mmCIF file with all atom_site columns, C-alpha atoms in Angstrom:
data_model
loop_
_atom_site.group_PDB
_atom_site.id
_atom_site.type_symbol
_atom_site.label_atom_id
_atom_site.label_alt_id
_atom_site.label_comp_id
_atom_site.label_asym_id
_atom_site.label_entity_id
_atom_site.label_seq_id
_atom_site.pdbx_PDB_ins_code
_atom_site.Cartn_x
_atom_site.Cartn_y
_atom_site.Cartn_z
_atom_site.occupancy
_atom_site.B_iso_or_equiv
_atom_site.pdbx_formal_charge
_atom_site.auth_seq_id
_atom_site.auth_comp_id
_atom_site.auth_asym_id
_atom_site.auth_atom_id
_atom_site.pdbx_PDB_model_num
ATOM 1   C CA . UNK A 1 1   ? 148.495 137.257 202.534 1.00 70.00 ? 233 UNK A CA 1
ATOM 2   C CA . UNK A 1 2   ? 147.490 133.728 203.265 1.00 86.00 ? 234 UNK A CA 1
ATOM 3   C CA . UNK A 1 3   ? 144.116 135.296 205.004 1.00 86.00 ? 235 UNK A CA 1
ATOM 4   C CA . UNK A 1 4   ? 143.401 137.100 202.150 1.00 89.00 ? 236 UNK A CA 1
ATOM 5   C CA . UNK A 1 5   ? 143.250 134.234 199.540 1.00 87.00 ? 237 UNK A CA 1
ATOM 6   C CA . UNK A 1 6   ? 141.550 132.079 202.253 1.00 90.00 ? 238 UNK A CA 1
ATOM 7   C CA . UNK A 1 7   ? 138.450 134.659 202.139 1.00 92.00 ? 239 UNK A CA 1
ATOM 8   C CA . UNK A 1 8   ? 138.962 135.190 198.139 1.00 90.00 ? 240 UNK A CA 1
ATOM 9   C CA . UNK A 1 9   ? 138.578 131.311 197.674 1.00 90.00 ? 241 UNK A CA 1
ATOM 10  C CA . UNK A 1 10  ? 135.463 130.916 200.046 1.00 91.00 ? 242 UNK A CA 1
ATOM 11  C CA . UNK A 1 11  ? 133.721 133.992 198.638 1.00 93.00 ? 243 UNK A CA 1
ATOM 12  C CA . UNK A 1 12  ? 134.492 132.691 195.019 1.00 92.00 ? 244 UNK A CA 1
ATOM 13  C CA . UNK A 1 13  ? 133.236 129.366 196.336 1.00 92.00 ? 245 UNK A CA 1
ATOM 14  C CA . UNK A 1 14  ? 130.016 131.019 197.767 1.00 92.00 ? 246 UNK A CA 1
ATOM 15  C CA . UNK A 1 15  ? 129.261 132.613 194.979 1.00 93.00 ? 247 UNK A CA 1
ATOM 16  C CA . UNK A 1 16  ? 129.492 128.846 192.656 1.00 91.00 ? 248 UNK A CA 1
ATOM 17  C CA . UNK A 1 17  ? 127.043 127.927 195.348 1.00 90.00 ? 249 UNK A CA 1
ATOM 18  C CA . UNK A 1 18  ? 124.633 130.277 194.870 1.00 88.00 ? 250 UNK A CA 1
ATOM 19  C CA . UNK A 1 19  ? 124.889 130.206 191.240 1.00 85.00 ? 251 UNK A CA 1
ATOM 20  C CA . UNK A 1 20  ? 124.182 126.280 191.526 1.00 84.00 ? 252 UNK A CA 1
ATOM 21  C CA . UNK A 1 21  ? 121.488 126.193 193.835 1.00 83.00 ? 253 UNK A CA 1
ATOM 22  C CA . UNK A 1 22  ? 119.573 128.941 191.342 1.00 76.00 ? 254 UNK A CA 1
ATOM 23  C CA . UNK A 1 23  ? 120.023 126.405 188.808 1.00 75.00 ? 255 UNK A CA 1
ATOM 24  C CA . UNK A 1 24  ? 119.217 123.859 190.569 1.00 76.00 ? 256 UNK A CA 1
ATOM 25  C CA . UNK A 1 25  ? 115.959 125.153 191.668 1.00 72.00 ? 257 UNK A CA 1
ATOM 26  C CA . UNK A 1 26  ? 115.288 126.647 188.113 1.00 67.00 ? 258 UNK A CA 1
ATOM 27  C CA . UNK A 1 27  ? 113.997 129.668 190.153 1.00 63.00 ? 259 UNK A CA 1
ATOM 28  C CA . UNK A 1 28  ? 111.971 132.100 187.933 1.00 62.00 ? 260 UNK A CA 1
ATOM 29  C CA . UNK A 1 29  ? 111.114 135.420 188.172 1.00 68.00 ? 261 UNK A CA 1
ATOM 30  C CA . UNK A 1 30  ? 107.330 135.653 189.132 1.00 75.00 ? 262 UNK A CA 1
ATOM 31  C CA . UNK A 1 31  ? 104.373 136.970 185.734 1.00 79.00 ? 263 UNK A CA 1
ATOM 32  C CA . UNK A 1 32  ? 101.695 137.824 185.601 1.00 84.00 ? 264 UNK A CA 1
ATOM 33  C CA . UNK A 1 33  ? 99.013  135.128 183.325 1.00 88.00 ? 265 UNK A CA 1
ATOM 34  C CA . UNK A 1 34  ? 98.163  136.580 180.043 1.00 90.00 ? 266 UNK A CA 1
ATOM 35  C CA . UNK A 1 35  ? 95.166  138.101 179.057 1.00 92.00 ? 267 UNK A CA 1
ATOM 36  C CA . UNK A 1 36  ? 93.612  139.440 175.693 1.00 91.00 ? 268 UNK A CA 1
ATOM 37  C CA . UNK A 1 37  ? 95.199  142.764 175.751 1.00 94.00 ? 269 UNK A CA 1
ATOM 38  C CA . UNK A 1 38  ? 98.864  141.503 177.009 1.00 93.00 ? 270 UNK A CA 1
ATOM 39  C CA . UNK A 1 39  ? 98.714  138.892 174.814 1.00 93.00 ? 271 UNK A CA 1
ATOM 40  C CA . UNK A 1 40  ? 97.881  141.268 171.713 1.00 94.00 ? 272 UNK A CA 1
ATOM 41  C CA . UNK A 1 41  ? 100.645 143.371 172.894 1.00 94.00 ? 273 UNK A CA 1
ATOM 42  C CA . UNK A 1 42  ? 103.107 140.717 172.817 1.00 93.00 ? 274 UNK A CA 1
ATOM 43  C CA . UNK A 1 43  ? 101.925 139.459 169.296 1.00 94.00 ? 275 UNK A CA 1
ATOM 44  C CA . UNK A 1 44  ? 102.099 142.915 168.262 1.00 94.00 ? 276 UNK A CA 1
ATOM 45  C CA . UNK A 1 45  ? 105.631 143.109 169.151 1.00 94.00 ? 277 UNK A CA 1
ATOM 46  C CA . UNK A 1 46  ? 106.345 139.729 167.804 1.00 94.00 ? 278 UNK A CA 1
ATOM 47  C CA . UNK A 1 47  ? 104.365 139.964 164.382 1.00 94.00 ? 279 UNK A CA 1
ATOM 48  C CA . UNK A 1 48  ? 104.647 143.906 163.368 1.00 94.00 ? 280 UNK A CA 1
ATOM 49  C CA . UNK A 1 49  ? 101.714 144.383 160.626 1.00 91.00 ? 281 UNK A CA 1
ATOM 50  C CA . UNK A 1 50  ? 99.929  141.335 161.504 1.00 92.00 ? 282 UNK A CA 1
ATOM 51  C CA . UNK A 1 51  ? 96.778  142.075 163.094 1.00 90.00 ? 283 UNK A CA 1
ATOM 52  C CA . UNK A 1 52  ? 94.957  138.933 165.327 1.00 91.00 ? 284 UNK A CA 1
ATOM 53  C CA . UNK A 1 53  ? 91.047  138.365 164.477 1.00 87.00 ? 285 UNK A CA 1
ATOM 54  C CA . UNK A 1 54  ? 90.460  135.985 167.412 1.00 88.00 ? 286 UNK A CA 1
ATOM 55  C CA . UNK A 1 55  ? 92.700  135.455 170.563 1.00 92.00 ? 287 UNK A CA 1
ATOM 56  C CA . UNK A 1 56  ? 92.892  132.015 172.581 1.00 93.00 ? 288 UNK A CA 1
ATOM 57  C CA . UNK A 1 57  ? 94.283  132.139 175.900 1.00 94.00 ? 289 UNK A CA 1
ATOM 58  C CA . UNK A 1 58  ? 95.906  129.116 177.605 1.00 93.00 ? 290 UNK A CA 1
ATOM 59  C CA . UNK A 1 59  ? 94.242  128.046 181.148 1.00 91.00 ? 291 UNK A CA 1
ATOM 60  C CA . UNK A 1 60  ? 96.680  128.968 183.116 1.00 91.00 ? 292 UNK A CA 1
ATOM 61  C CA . UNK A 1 61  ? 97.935  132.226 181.430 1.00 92.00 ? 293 UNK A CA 1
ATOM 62  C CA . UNK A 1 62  ? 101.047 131.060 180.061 1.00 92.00 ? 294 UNK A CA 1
ATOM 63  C CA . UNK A 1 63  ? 100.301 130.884 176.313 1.00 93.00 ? 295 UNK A CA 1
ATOM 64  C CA . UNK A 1 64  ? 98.226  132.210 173.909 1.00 94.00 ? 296 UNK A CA 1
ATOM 65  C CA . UNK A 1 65  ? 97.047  131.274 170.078 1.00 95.00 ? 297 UNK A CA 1
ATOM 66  C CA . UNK A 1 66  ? 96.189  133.684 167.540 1.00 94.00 ? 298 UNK A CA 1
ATOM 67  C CA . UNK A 1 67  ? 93.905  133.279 164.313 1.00 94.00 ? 299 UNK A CA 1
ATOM 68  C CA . UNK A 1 68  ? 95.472  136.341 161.422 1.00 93.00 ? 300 UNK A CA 1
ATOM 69  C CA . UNK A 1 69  ? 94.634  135.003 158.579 1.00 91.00 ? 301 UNK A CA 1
ATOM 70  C CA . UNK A 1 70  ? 95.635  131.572 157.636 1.00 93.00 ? 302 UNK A CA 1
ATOM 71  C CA . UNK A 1 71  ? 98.329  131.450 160.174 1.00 94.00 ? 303 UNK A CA 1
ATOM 72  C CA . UNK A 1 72  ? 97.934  130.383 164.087 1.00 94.00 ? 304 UNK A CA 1
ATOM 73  C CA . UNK A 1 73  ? 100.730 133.080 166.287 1.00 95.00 ? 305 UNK A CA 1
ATOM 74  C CA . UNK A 1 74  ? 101.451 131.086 168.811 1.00 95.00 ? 306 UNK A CA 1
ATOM 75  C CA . UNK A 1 75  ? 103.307 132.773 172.069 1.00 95.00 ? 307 UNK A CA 1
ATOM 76  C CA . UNK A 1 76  ? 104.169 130.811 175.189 1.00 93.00 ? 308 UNK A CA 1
ATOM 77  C CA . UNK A 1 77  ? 106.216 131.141 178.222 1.00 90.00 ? 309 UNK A CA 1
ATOM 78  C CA . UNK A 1 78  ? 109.834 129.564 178.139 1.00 84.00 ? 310 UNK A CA 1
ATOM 79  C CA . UNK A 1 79  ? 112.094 130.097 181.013 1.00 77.00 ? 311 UNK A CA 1
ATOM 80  C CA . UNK A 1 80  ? 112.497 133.542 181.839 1.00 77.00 ? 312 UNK A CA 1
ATOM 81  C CA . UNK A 1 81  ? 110.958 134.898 178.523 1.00 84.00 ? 313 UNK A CA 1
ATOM 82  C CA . UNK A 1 82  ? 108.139 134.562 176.142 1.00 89.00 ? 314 UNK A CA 1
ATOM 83  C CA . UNK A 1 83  ? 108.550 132.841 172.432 1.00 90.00 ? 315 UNK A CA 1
ATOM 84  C CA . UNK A 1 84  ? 106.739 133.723 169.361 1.00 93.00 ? 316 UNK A CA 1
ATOM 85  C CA . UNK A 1 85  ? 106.242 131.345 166.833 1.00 94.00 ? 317 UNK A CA 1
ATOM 86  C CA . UNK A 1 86  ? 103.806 131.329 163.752 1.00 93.00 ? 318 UNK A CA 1
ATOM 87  C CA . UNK A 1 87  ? 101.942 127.774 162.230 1.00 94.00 ? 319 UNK A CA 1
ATOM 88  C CA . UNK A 1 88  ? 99.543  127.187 159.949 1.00 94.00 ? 320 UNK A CA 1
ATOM 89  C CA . UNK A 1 89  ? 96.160  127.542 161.272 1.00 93.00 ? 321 UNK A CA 1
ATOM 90  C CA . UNK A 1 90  ? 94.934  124.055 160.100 1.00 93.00 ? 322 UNK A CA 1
ATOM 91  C CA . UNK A 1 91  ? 97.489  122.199 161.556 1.00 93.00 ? 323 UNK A CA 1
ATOM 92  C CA . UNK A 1 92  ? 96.696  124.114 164.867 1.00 93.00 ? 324 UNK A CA 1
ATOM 93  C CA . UNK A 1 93  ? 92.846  123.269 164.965 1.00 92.00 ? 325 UNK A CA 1
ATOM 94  C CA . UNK A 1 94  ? 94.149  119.516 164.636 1.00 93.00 ? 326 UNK A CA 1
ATOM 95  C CA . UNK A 1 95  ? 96.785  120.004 167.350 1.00 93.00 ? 327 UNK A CA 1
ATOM 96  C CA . UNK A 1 96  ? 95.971  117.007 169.629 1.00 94.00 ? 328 UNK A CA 1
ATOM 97  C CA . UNK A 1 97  ? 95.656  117.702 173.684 1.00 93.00 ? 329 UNK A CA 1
ATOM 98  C CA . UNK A 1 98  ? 96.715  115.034 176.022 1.00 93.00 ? 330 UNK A CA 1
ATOM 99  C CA . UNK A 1 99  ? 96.878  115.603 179.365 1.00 92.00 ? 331 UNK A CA 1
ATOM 100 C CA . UNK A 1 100 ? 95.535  118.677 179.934 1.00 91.00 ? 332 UNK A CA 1
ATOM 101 C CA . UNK A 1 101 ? 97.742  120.303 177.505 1.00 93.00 ? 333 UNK A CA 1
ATOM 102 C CA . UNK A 1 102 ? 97.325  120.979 173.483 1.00 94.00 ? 334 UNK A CA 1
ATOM 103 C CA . UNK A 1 103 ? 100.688 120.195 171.635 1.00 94.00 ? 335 UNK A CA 1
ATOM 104 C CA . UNK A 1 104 ? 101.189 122.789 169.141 1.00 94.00 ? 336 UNK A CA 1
ATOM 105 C CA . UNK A 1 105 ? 104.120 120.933 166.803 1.00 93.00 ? 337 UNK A CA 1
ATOM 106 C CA . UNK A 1 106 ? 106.498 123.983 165.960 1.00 90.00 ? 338 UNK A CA 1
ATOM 107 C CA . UNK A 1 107 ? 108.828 123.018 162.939 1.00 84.00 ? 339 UNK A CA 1
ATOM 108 C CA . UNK A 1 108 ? 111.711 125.300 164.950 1.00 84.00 ? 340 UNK A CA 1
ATOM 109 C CA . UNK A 1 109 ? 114.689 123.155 166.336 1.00 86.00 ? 341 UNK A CA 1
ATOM 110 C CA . UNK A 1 110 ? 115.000 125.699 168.848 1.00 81.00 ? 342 UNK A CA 1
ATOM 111 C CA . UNK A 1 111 ? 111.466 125.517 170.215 1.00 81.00 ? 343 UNK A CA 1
ATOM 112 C CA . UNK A 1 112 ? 110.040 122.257 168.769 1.00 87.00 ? 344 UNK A CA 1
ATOM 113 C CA . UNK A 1 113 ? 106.844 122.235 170.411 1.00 90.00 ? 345 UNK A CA 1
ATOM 114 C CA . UNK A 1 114 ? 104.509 124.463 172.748 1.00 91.00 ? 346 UNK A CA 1
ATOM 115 C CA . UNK A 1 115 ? 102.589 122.913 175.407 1.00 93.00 ? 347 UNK A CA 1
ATOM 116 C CA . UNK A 1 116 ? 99.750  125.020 176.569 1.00 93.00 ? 348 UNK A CA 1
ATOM 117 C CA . UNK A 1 117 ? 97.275  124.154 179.529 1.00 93.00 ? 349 UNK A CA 1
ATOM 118 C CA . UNK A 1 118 ? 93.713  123.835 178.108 1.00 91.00 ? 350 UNK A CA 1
ATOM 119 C CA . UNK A 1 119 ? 90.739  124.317 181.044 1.00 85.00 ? 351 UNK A CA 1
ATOM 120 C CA . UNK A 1 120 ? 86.748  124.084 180.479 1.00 79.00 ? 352 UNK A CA 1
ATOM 121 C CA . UNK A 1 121 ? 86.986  127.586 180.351 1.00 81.00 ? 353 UNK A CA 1
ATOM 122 C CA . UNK A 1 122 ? 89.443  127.700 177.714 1.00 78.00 ? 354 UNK A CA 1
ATOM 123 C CA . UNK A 1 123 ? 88.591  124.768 175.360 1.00 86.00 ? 355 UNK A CA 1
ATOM 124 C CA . UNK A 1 124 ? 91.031  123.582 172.559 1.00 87.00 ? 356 UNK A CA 1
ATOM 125 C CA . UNK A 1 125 ? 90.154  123.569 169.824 1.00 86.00 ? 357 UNK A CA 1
ATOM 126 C CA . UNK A 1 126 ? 88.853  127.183 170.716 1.00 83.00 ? 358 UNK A CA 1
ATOM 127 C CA . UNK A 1 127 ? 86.270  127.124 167.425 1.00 69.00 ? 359 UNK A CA 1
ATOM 128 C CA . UNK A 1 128 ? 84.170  125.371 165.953 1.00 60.00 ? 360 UNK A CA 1
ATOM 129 C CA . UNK A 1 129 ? 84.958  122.654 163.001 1.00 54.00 ? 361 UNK A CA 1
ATOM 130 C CA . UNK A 1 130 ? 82.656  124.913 160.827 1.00 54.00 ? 362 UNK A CA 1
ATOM 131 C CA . UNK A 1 131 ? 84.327  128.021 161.970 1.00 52.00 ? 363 UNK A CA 1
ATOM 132 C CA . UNK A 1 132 ? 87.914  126.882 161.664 1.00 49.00 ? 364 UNK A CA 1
ATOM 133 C CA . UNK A 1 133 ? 86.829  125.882 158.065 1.00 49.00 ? 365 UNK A CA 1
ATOM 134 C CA . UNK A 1 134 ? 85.065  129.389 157.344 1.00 48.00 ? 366 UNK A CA 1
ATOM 135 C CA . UNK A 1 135 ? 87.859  131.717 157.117 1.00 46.00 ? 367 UNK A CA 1
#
């Protein structure tokens, strides 16, 4: 009997080990970076009806910014998962980059603000002043 609990209390205290070193590590699972068509697949998904006229992908894959209309769909990588989020396009073409990174303000308490890696590949903003203006 007292064998049994001995090897029920270390496997239970195994197991909080595990579970703390995952967290600890903030261990992943591996994707792969966005490109145009996953990231109008995702948007798709995210914003039935809504159809993207221009796509922006972030640097290193991880984000993307749409142009439908007036509105900037903005989809990023959080965690495990990918968040969808919608702004108005002017305040997106303003969004200011520091760091490497263009800070797209939100207006959602639970995702307050998407950071996504610019490159010189991948400017930000990704238009024009007279383009963004255009539409």
């Amino acid at each position: 009997m007292n064998a049994t609990l001995i090897q029920l209390a270390a496997s239970a205290a195994l197991v909080a080990l595990m579970i703390a070193v995952a967290g600890w590590a903030r261990i992943a699972r591996p994707f792969a970076p966005l490109d145009e068509a996953a990231a109008r697949t995702l948007l798709a998904g995210e914003f039935p009806g809504r159809i993207p006229d221009r796509v922006w992908i972030a640097g290193d894959g991880a984000g993307a910014v749409a142009r439908s209309g007036e509105d900037a769909l903005v989809v990023y990588r959080l965690g495990d998962s990918w968040v969808a989020r919608s702004m108005p396009w002017r305040l997106a073409m303003v969004a200011p980059v520091r760091r490497g990174r263009v800070l797209l303000k939100l207006r959602d308490p639970a995702a307050p603000m998407a950071r996504l890696a610019v490159s010189g590949v991948n400017p930000w903003p990704p238009e024009t002043p007279a383009e963004a203006l255009a539409a």
